[in-house]
Coordinates of C-alpha atoms in Angstrom, one line a residue:
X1 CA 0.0 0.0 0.0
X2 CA 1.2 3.2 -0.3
X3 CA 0.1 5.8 1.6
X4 CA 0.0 9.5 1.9
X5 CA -0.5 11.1 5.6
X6 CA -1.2 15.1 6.0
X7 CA -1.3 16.1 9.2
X8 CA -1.7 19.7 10.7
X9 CA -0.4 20.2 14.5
X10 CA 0.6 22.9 16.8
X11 CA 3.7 23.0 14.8
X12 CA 2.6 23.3 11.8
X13 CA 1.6 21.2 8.5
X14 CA 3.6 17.5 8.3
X15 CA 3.7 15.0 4.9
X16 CA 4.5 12.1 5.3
X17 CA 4.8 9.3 2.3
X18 CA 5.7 5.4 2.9
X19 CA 4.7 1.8 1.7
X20 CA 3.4 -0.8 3.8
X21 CA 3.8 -4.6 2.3
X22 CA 1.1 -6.7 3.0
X23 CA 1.8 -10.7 3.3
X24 CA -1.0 -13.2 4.2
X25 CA -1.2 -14.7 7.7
X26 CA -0.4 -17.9 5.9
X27 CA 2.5 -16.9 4.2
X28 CA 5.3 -17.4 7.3
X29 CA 4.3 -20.5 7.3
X30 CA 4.6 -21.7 3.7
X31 CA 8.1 -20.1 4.0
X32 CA 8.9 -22.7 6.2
X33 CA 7.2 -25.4 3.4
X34 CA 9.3 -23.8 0.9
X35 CA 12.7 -23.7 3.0
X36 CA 12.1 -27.5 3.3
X37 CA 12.0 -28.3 0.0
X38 CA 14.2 -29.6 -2.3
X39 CA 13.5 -27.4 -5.2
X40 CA 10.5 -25.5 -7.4
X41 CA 8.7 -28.6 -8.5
X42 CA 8.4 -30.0 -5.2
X43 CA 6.9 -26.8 -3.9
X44 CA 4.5 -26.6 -6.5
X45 CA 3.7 -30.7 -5.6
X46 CA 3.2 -29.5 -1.8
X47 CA 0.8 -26.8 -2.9
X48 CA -1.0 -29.6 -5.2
X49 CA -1.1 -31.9 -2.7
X50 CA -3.1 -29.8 0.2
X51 CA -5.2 -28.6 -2.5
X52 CA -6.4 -32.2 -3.3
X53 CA -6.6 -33.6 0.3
X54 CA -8.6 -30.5 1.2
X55 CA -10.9 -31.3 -1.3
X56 CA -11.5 -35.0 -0.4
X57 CA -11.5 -33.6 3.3
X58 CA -14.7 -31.7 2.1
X59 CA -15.8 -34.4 -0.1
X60 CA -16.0 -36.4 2.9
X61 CA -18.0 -34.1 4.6
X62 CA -20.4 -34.0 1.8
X63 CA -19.3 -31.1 -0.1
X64 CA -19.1 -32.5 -3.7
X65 CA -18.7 -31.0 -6.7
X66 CA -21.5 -32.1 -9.6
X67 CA -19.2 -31.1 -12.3
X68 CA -19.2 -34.5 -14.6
X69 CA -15.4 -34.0 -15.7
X70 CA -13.7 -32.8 -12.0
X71 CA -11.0 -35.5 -11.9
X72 CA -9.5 -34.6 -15.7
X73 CA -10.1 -31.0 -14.9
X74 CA -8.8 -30.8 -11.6
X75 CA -5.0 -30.8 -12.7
X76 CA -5.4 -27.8 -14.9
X77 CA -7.4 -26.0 -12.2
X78 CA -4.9 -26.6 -9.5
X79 CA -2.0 -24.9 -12.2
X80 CA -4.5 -22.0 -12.4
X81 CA -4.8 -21.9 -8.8
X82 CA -0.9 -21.9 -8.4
X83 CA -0.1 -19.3 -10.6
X84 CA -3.2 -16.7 -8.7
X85 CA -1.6 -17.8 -5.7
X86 CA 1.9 -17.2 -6.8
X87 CA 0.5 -13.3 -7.5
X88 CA -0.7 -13.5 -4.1
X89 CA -4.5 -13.2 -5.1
X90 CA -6.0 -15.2 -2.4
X91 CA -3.6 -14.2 0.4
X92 CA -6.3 -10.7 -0.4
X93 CA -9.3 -13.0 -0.5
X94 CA -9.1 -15.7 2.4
X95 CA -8.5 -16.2 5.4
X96 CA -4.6 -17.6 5.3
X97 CA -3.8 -17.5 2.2
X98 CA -3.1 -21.3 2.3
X99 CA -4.1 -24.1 -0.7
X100 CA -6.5 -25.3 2.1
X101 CA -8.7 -22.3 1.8
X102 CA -8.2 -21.3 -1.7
X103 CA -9.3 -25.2 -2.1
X104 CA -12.4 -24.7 0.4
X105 CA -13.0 -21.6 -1.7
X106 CA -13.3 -22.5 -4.9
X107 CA -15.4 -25.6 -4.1
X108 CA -18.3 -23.5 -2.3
X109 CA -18.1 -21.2 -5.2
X110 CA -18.7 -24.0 -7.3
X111 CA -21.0 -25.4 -5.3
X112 CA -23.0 -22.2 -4.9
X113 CA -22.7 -21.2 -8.7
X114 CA -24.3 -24.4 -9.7
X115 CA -27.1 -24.2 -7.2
X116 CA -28.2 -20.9 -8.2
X117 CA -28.7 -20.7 -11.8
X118 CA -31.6 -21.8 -10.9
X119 CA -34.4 -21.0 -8.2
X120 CA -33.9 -22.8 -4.8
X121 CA -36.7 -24.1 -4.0
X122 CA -36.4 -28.0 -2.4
X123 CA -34.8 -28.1 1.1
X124 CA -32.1 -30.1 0.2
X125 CA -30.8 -27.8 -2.0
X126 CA -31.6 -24.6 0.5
X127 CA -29.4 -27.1 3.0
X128 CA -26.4 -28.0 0.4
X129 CA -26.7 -24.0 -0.4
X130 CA -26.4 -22.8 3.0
X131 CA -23.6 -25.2 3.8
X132 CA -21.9 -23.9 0.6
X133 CA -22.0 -20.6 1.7
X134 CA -20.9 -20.8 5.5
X135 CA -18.0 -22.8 3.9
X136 CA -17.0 -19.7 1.9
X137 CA -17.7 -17.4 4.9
X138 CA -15.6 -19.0 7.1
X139 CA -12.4 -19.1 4.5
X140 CA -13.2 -15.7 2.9
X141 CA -11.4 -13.1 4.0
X142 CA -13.4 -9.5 4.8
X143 CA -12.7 -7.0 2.0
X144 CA -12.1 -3.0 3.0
X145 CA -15.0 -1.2 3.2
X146 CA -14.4 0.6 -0.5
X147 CA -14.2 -3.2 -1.7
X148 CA -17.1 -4.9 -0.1
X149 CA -19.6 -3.8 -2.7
X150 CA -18.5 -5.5 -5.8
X151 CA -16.6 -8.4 -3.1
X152 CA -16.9 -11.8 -4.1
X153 CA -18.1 -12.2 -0.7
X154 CA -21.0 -9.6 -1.2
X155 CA -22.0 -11.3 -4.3
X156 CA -21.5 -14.8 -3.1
X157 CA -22.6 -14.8 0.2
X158 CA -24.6 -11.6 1.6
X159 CA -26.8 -11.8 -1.9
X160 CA -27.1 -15.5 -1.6
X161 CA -28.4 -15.7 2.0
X162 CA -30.6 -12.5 1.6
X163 CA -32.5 -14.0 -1.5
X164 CA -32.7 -18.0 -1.0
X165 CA -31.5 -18.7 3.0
X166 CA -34.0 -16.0 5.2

């Protein structure tokens, strides 16, 4: 960030200028992953690893994806995923910035997304919907208050419970 201060005081008018880096609360500790390893590859195969043991974490807990091709698409996502992480995308939009919640993420959005392109009107799907969206809530991270309106999180889970889970 950087930022601009103007301040006025008894002594007069003070500037001040200065840039603030911003790292996930995830990020010390996938340092420490990347200190351990060997080389590039085997970071990226760390990263890919969480990423897919989240997911059958959640699958288990029956959060599933009804996307008929997931398996031979999954390995092209999870490169996708890499690369936004690498540009530190989702260490802006989670909690920790960590595969686990980009994975958790991106499965409730799916989830949710597929759900919704059409009304809601059985109570399964109001259930699987709501479970979808608390998911994403509790691995999104809260956007600044200039952000909020046009937030992932605004679209994906303040619209969402105001118009199918009241």
């Amino acid at each position: 960030m950087n930022l601009n201060l103007d301040c006025h005081s008894f002594f007069g008018e003070h500037l001040e200028h200065g840039t603030i880096e911003y790292f996930a609360k995830g990020y010390v500790e996938w340092l420490q992953h990347v200190h351990a390893a060997s080389d590039k590859k085997s970071v990226y195969r760390g990263f890919a690893v969480r990423y897919r043991h989240t997911l059958e974490n959640l699958n288990k807990l029956g959060f599933d994806s009804t996307h008929p091709n997931v398996n031979e698409l999954l390995d092209s996502h999870i490169e996708q995923e890499w690369q936004h992480f690498l540009n530190g995308t989702y260490g802006l939009c989670t909690q920790s910035g960590l595969p686990e919640d980009i994975a958790a993420k991106e499965l409730a959005i799916l989830i949710i997304n597929a759900l919704t392109l059409e009304p809601v009107t059985s109570d399964l799907d109001k259930q699987k919907l709501k479970q979808a969206v608390d998911l994403l809530d509790s691995v999104s991270a809260q956007f600044a208050p200039h952000e909020r309106e046009r937030s992932s999180r605004n679209r994906l889970i303040d619209e969402v419970r105001a118009k199918y889970l009241v």
